[in-house]
Structure formats: structure tokens, C-alpha cells
Short mmCIF file of C-alpha atoms and ligand atoms in Angstrom, two decimals:
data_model
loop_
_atom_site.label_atom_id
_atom_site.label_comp_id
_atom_site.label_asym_id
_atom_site.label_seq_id
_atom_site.Cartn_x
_atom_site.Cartn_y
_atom_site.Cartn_z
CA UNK P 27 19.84 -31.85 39.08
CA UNK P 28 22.06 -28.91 39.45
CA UNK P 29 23.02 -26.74 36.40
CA UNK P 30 26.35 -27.00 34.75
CA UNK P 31 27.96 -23.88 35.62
CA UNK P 32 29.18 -21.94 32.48
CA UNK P 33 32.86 -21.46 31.13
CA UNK P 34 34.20 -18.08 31.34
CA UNK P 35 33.97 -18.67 27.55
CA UNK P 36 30.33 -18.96 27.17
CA UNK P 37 29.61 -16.16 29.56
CA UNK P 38 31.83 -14.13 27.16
CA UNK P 39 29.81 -15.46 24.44
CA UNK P 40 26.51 -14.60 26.05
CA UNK P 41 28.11 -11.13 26.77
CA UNK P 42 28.48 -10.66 23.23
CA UNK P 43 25.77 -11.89 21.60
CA UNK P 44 23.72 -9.39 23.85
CA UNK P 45 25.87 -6.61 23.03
CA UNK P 46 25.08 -7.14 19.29
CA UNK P 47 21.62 -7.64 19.85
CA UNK P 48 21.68 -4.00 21.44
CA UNK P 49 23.59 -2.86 19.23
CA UNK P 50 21.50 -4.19 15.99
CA UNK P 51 18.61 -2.40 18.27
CA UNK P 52 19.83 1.01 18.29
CA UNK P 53 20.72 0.96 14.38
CA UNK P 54 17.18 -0.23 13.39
CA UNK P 55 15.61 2.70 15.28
CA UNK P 56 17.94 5.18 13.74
CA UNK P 57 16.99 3.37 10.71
CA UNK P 58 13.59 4.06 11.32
CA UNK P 59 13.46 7.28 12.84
CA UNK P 60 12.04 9.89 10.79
CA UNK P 61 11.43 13.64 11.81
CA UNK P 62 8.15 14.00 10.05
CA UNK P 63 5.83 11.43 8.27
CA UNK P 64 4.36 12.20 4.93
CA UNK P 65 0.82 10.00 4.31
CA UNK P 66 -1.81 9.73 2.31
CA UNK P 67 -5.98 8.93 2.46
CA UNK P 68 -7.89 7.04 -0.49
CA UNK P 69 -11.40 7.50 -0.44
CA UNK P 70 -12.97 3.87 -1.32
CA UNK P 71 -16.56 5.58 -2.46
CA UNK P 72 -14.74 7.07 -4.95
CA UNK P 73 -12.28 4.90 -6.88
CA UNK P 74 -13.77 3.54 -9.61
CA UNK P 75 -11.48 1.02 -10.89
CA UNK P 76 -9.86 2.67 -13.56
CA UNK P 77 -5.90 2.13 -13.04
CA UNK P 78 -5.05 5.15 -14.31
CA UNK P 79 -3.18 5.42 -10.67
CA UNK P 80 -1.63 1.92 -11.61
CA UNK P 81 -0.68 2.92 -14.77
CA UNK P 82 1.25 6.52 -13.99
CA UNK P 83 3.71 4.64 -11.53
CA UNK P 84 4.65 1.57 -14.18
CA UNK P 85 5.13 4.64 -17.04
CA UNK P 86 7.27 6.66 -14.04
CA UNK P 87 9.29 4.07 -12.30
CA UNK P 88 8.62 0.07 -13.30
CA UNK P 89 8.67 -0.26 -17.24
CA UNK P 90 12.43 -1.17 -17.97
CA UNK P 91 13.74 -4.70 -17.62
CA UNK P 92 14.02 -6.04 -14.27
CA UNK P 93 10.72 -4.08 -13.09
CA UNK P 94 8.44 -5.12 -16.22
CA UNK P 95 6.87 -7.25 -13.96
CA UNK P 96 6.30 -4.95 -11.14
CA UNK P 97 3.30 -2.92 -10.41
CA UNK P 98 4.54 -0.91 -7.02
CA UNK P 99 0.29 0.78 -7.27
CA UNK P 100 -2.44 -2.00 -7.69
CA UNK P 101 -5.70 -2.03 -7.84
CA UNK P 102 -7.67 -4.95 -6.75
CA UNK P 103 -11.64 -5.53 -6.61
CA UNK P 104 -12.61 -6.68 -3.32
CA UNK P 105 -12.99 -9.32 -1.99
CA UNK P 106 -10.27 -10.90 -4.55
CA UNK P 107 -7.30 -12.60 -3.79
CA UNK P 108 -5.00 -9.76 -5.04
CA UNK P 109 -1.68 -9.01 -6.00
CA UNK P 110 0.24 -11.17 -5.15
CA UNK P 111 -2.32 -14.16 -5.38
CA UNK P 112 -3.37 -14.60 -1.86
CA UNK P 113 -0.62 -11.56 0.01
CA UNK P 114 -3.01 -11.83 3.07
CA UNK P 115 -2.49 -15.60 3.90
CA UNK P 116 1.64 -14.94 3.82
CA UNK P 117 2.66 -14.16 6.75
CA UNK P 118 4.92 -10.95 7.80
CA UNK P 119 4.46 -7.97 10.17
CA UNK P 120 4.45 -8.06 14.03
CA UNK P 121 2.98 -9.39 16.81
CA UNK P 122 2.72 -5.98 18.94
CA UNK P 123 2.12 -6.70 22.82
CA UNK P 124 2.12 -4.71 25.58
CA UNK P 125 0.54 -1.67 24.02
CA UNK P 126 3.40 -1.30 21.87
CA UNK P 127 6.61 -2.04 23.48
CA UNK P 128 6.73 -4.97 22.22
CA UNK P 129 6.94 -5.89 18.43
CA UNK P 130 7.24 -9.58 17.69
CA UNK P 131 8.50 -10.53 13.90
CA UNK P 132 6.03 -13.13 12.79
CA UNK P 133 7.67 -15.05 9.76
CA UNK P 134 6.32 -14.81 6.39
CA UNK P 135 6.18 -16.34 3.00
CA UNK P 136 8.58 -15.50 -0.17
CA UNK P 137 5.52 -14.75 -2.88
CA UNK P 138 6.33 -16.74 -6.14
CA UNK P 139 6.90 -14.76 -9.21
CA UNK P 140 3.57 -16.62 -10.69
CA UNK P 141 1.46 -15.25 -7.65
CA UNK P 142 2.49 -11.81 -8.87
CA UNK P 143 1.97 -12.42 -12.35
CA UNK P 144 4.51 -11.90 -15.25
CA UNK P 145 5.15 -9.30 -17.75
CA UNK P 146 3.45 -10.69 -20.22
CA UNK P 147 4.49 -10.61 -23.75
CA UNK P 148 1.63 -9.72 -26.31
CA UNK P 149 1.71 -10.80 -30.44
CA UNK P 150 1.58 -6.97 -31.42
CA UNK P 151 3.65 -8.06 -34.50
CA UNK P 152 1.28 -10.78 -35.95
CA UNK P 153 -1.94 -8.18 -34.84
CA UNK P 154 -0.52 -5.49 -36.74
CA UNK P 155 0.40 -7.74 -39.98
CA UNK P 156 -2.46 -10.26 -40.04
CA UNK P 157 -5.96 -9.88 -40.97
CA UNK P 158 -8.21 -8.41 -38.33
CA UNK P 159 -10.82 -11.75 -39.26
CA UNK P 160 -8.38 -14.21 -37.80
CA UNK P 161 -5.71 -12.76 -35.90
CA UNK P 162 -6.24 -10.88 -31.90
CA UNK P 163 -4.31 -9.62 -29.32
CA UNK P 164 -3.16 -12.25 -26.69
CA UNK P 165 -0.16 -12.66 -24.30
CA UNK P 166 2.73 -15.05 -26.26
CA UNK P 167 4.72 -17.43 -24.50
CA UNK P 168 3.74 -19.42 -21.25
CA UNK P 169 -0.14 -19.22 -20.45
CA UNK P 170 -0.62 -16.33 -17.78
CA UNK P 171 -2.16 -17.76 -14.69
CA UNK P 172 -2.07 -14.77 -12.53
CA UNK P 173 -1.94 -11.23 -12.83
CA UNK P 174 -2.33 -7.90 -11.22
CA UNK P 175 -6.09 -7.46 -11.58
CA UNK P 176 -6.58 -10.57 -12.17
CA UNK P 177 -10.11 -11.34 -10.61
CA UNK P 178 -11.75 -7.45 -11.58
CA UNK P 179 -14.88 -7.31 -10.54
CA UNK P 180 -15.92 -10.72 -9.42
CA UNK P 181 -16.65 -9.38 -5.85
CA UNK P 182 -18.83 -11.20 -3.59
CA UNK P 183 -21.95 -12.03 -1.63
CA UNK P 184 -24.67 -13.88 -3.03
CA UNK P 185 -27.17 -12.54 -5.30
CA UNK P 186 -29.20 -9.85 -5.23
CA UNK P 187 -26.76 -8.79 -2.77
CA UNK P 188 -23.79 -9.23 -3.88
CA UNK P 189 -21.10 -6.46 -4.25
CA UNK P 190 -17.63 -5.54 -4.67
CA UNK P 191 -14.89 -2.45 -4.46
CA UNK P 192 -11.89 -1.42 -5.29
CA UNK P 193 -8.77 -1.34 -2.93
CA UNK P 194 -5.60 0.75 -4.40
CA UNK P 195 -2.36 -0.30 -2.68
CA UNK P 196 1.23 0.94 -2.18
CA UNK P 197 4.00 0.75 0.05
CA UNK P 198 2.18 1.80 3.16
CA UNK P 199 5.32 3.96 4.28
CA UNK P 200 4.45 2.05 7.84
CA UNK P 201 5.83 3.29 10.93
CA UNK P 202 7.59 -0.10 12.10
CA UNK P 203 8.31 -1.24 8.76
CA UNK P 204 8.96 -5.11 9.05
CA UNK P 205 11.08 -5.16 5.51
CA UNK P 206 13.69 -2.90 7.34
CA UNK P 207 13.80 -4.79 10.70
CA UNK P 208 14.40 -7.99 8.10
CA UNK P 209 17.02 -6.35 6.18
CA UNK P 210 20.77 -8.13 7.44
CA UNK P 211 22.36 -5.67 5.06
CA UNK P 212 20.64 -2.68 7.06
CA UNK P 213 19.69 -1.31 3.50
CA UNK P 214 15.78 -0.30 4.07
CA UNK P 215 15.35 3.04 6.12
CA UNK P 216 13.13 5.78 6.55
CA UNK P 217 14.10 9.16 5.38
CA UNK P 218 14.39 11.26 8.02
CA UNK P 219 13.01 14.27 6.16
CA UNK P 220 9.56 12.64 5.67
CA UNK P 221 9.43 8.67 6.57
CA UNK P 222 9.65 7.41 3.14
CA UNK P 223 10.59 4.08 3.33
CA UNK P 224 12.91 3.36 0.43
CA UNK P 225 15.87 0.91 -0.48
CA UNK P 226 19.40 1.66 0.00
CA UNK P 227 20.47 -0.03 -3.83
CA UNK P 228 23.98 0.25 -2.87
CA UNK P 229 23.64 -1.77 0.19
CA UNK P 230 21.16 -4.14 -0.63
CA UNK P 231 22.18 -8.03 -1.93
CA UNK P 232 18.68 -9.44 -3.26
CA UNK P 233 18.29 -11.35 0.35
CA UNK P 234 14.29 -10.94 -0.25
CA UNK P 235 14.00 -11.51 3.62
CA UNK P 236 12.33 -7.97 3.13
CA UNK P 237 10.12 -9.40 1.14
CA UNK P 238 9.07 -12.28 3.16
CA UNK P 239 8.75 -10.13 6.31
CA UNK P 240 6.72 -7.18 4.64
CA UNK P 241 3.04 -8.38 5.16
CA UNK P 242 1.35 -6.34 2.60
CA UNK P 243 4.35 -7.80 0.56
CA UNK P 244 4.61 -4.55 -1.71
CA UNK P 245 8.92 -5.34 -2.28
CA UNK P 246 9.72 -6.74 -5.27
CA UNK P 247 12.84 -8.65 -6.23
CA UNK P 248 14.54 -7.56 -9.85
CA UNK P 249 16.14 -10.42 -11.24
CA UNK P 250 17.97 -8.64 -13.36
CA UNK P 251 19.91 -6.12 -11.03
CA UNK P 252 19.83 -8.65 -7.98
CA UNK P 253 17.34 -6.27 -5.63
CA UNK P 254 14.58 -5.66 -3.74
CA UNK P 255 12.79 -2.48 -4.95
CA UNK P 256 9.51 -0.76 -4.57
CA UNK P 257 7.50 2.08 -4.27
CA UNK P 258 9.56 4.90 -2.93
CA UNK P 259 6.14 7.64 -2.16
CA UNK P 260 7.74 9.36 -5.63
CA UNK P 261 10.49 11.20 -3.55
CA UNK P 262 11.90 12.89 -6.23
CA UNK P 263 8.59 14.16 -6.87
CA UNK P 264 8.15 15.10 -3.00
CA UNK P 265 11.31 17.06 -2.81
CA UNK P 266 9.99 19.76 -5.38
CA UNK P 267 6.76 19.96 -4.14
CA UNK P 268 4.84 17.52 -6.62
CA UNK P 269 2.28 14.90 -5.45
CA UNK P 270 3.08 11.17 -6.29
CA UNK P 271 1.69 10.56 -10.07
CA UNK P 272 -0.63 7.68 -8.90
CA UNK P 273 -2.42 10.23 -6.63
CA UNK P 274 -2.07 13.59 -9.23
CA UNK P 275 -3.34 11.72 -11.86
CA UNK P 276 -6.22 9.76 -10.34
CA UNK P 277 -9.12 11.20 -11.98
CA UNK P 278 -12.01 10.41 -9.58
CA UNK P 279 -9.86 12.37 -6.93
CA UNK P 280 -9.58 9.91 -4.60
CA UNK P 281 -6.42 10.51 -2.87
CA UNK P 282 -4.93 13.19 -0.25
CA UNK P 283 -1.39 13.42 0.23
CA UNK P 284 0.11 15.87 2.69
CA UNK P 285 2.00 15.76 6.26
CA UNK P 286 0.26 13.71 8.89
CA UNK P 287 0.79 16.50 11.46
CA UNK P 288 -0.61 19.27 9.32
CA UNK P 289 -3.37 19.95 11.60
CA UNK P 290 -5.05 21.98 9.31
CA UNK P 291 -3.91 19.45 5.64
CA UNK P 292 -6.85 17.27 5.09
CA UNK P 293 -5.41 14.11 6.02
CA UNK P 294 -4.77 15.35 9.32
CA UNK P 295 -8.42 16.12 9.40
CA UNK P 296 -9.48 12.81 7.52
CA UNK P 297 -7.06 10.50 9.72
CA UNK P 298 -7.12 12.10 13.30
CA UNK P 299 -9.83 14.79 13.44
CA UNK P 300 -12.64 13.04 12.09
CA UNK P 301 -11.26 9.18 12.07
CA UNK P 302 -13.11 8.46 9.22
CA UNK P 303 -9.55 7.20 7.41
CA UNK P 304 -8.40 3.78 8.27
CA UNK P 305 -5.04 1.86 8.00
CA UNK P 306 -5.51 -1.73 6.54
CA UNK P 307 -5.10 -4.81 8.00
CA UNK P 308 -3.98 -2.58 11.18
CA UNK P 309 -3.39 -6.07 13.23
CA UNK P 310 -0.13 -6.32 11.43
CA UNK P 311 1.43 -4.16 13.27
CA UNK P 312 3.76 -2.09 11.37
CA UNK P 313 1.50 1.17 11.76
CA UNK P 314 1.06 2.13 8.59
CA UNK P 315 0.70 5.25 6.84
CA UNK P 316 -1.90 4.50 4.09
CA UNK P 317 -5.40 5.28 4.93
CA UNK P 318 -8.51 4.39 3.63
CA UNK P 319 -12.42 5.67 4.00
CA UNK P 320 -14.35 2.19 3.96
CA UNK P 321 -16.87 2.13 1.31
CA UNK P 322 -20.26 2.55 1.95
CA UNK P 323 -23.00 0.76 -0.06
CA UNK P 324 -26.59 0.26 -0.89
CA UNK P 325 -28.86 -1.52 1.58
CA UNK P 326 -29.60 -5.44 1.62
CA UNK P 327 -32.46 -7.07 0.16
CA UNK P 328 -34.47 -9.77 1.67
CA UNK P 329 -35.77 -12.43 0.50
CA UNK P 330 -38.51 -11.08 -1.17
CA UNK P 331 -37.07 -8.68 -2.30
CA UNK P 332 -37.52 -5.79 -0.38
CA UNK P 333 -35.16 -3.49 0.99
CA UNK P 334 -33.45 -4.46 4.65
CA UNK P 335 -32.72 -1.16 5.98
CA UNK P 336 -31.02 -2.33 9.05
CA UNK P 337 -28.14 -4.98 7.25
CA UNK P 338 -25.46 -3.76 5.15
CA UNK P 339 -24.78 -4.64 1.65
CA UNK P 340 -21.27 -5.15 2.66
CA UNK P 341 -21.22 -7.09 6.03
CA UNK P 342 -19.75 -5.17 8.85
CA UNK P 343 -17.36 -7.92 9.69
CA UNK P 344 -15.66 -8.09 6.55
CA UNK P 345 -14.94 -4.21 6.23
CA UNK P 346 -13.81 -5.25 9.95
CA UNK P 347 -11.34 -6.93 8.68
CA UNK P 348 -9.96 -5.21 6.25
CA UNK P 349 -9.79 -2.37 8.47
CA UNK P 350 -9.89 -3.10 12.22
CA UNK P 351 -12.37 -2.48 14.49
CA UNK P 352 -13.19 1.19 14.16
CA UNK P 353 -14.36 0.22 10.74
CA UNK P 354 -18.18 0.71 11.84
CA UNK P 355 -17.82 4.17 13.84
CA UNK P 356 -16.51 5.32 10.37
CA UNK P 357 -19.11 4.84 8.59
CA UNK P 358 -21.43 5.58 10.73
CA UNK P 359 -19.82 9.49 10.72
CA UNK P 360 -19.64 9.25 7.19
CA UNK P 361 -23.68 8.34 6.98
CA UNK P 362 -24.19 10.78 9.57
CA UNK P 363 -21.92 13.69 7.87
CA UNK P 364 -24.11 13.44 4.80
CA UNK P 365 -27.18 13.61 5.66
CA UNK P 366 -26.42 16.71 7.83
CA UNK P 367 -25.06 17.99 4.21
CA UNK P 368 -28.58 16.68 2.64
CA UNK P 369 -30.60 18.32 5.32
CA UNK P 370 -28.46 22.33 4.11
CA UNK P 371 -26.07 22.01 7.12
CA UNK P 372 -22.54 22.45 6.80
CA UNK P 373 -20.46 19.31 6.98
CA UNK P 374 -16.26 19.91 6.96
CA UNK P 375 -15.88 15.96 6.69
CA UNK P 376 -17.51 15.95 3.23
CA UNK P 377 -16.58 19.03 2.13
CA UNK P 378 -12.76 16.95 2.09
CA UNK P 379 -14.50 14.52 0.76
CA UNK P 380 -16.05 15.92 -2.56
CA UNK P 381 -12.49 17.20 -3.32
CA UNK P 382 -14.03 20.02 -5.30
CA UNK P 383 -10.72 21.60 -4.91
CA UNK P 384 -8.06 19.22 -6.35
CA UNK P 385 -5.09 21.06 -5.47
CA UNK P 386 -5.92 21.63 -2.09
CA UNK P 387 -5.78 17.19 -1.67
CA UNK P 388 -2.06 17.48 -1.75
CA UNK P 389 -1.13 21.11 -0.12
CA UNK P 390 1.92 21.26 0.23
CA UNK P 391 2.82 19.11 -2.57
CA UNK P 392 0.39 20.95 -5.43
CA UNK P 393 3.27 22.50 -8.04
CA UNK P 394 2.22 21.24 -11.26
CA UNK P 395 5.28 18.97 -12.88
CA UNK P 396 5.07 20.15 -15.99
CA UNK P 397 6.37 24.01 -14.41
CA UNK P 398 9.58 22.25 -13.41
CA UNK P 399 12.66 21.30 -14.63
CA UNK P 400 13.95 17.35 -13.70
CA UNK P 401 17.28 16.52 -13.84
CA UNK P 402 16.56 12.77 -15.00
CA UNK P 403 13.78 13.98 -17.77
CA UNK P 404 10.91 12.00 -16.49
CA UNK P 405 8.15 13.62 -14.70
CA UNK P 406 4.12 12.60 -14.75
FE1 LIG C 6 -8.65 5.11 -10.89
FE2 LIG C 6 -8.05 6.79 -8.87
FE3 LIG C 6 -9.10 4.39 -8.33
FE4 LIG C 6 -6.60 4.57 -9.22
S1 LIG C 6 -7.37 5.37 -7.25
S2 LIG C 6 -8.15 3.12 -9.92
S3 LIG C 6 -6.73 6.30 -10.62
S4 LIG C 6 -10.07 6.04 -9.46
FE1 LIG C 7 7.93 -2.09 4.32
FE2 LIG C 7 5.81 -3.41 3.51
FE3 LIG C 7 5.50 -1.41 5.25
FE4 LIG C 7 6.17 -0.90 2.73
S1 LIG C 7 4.28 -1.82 3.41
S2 LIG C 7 7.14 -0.03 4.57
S3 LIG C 7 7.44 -2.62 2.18
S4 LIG C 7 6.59 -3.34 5.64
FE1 LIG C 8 4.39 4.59 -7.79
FE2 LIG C 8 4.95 6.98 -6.78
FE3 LIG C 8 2.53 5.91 -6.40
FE4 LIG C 8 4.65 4.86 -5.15
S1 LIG C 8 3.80 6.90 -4.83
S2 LIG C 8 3.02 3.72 -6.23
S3 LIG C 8 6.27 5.18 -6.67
S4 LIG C 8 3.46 6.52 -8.37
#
């Protein structure tokens, strides 16, 4: 049957609509263009689980109404479900086809404010009045379900080989950022000065389809002032030459911050050089900026209890995973890097690695805070 030819109405309509659609195209990639990209590496050997890192940011950025509940740096032992319960069955990123030139929103989940967790209120009143035989701290009010770091430490495998790890996680600062392709209010952008992805307050409505779209769903919604917010790489930090205070005050130095282009900075050398530092979950497809050195871990036992040189305590395919495919060349560099250091050979890869020099994780971004003066008299 023959088509219906169109009005001259609809064809104006189509005309239109495509016109818009370019349009919208052009501002998201000035949106997202960004002359330089800051990054960062955390080595997973080294974290031990301390949130010391979790704790700087809420002290810096989230502990006023509104953000109480917000915790823009967790820490979650893996394998866990996470913060928030679950984040890597929602949904979000891209499908990315034809080696890039294609990115493909895949729809995602609004988290629940129970699979984040609540600020939860504590009975600090009736500890500090009561007798210390019958009264203890616990969280008042509705019985906390969920939390931040929620599951420490339960891991996994079976015994005697089971394990676990840490994972730290921020806003990942990603390349194709799905939260700002989601954003109707074109209120998410990259800074042009160093790809910080942060949130335009001014513009932004409390939509949350930012939230829904972001995969590693790291936006949070304030109830209070009506907006999505989250980590913003501590730009005000950045801009006077100060490391975030998750990473300057992690005391197991664990994490590198400098410009991902600094062919000499060590995150350069961890991320390109050496390829030992891995984005997570890099089939989401928003490139992002975070990188992580996969844990290593002892060998397996068998069933008898020997040692099983030849299978991992942590199985390949779940490191896999977490961090895509190159997961096992990077470890075995790592395994091969030390024991050229154990045999008296120089190794540059763990050299980074042992961090003996903290300042130099975060060159250019090593002035201490304390040396400056801040305009909004916080600093960490
Ligand atoms: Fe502690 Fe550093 Fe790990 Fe954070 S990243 S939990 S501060 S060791
Ligand atoms: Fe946006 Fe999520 Fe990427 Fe952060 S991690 S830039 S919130 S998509
Ligand atoms: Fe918080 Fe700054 Fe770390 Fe982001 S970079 S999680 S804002 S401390």
C-alpha cells in the first residue's frame, strides 16, 4: 500500500524537530568540552578500609541539612552491594557502538533514599545522661536498613579462600558524563579549565533524571534545597593548588591526583605508561576518569589444604568485571614489577607505587591548605 504523503505541516515539523535535535547536540558537547582533564589513581593494595577519605569530604562539603545524608566518597568492601544498595543493577551510562561514535543512553533507575541509607540520628543525649550499665549508643527513630558501609567486610568466596577489598568511589569526572546528557535544564557541565564535572545550582530544578542516567549513580538529590548535587573533585581546592581532602588526607597513600596529560605526573605514568590503572565498570561507557590498580592477593588453597599456585585468591573474572578486560595484563605487570624490585632491579612502576614521597602523588596540586587563606573559612 502506498504511503500517505506528508502535509507541508509535518514536513515542517520533522524540519524542526531535527533542527533541535542538532541543536541540543552542539550544546551538550560544549557542555562537555573541557581543555584539560584532571584525574586521579587509587591503589586497591593499599586502602585499608579506614574512611578517613569518606570522612574529610562529609566534614568539607556534606554535613549541613539537605546533604546529611550524602556521602559524595564511599568506601565499600568488595564484593558488597554498595552504596546505593545494589548501584550496579540500576541502569544508566551508554551503549557506545561503532568504536565510539556512537553513544546510546541506556535508561536507568531513580535509587531510593533507603538504598542510600539515611542520616541517622543517634541518642547522644540519653548516652551522655544515663548510666553506662544500661544505656548505649544506637541510631533513634526508624530502624536503619541500609547504609554507606553497610556490609564491611563480609567479602566473599568460600572458605579457606575467601577474601574481600575495599573499593573508594567518587564522581568519576567521566568523559561522556551521562548525568549531563540527562540534564533538560542543561545545568551539569564540565569545566573547561580541568573537566570537573559539577552542577550548575542556579540552573538546576531537582529533575533527578541525572541521577537516574549516571550509572555509578554518585548525584544526590537534597530535599531540602530541591537539587541534584555531588562531588565537585574539591574545585575550590584545585584552583589554589590543593589536592581534594579525601585524597590529602588518606593515610595509607593510596591516591594520585594530577593532570592526565602530565606525561611525566604519575598518573600519566600509572594510567597510560604502564596501564596498570583501570577505570571501573569501563562497559558503561562514559569514559571515566577514576582509576584503579586491581588488588592483588594471596594464592588459593586446595582442598587439602595446600597452596594452588596457579588460581587466584580473587578469581580473574570477577576483577574482570569490575574492571574490564585488561584487568589480568595489570596484574600480571604489577607481579612482574615486583619481583624485578625483589630480585635489586629498579622498577619505576613501584617506585609510584610505594608513594614514599607523598607530595609528589598530587604535583601540581601539593600546597599544603593550612598555608592559605579561603575566602569561605573551610579548608581540610
Ligand atoms: Fe582509608 Fe585511604 Fe582507603 Fe580512604 S582510600 S579508606 S582514607 S586507606
Ligand atoms: Fe556524571 Fe556519574 Fe560520571 Fe559523575 S560518575 S560525571 S555523576 S555520569
Ligand atoms: Fe569529596 Fe572532594 Fe573527594 Fe569529591 S574530591 S569526594 S568533593 S573530598
Amino acid at each position: 500500500m502506498a504511503e500517505k504523503a506528508k502535509t507541508a505541516e509535518e514536513i515542517a515539523k520533522e524540519k524542526r524537530q531535527k533542527e533541535l535535535a542538532k541543536e541540543l547536540q552542539a550544546t551538550k558537547e560544549r557542555l562537555r568540552y573541557s581543555k584539560r582533564q584532571i584525574a586521579s589513581v587509587v591503589d586497591l593494595n593499599k586502602c585499608i578500609g579506614c574512611q578517613t577519605c569518606s570522612i574529610a569530604c562529609k566534614t568539607l562539603w556534606t554535613d549541613d541539612e539537605g546533604r546529611d545524608y550524602m556521602w559524595w566518597n564511599t568506601v565499600n568492601t568488595q564484593p558488597g552491594s554498595g552504596t546505593p544498595k545494589d548501584w550496579e543493577k540500576m541502569g544508566g551510562g551508554y551503549k557506545v557502538r561503532f568504536e565510539g561514535k556512537v553513544r546510546e543512553p541506556i535508561k536507568g533507575k531513580l535509587p531510593t533514599r533507603d538504598e542510600f541509607g539515611e542520616a541517622w540520628k543517634f541518642n547522644y543525649e540519653e548516652v551522655h545522661k544515663g548510666s553506662s550499665q544500661t544505656t548505649y549508643l544506637k541510631p533513634i527513630g526508624k530502624e536503619p536498613e541500609w547504609g554507606m558501609n553497610w556490609d564491611e567486610d563480609q567479602g566473599g568466596g568460600v572458605f579457606p579462600n575467601a577474601f574481600y577489598f575495599y573499593l573508594p568511589r567518587i564522581c568519576n569526572h567521566c568523559t561522556y558524563p551521562t548525568c549531563l546528557d540527562a540534564c533538560p535544564r542543561n545545568a551539569i557541565y564540565k569545566r573547561q579549565e580541568d573537566g570537573i564535572v559539577v552542577v550548575d545550582e542556579k540552573r538546576c530544578k531537582g529533575y533527578r533524571f541525572c541521577i537516574e542516567a549516571c550509572p555509578y549513580k554518585k548525584i544526590y538529590f537534597n530535599r531540602k534545597d530541591v537539587l541534584g548535587q555531588k562531588c565537585i573533585f574539591c574545585y575550590p581546592r584545585i584552583e589554589k593548588g590543593v589536592a581534594p581532602a579525601c585524597a590529602r588526607q588518606c593515610p595509607a597513600r593510596v591516591r594520585w591526583v594530577g593532570w592526565l596529560d602530565d606525561v611525566q605526573g604519575p598518573v600519566h605514568k600509572l594510567v597510560k605508561k604502564w596501564k596498570v590503572a583501570l577505570p571501573l565498570h569501563p562497559e558503561y561507557g562514559t569514559e571515566p576518569n577514576v582509576f584503579y590498580v586491581p588488588p592483588l592477593a594471596p594464592p588459593r588453597l586446595d582442598t587439602t589444604g595446600k597452596i594452588d599456585i596457579l588460581k587466584p585468591r580473587i578469581p580473574l573474572r570477577y576483577l574482570e568485571y569490575l574492571f574490564g578486560p585488561e584487568a589480568g595484563k595489570a596484574l600480571t605487570t604489577l607481579k612482574a614489577e615486583m619481583a624485578k624490585r625483589r630480585n635489586g632491579q629498579p622498577s619505576e612502576l613501584t617506585e609510584i607505587l610505594i608513594a614514599k614521597d607523598w607530595k609528589g602523588m598530587f604535583k601540581p596540586f601539593d600546597k599544603d591548605p593550612l598555608s592559605l587563606t579561603w575566602t569561605r573559612g573551610k579548608k581540610g
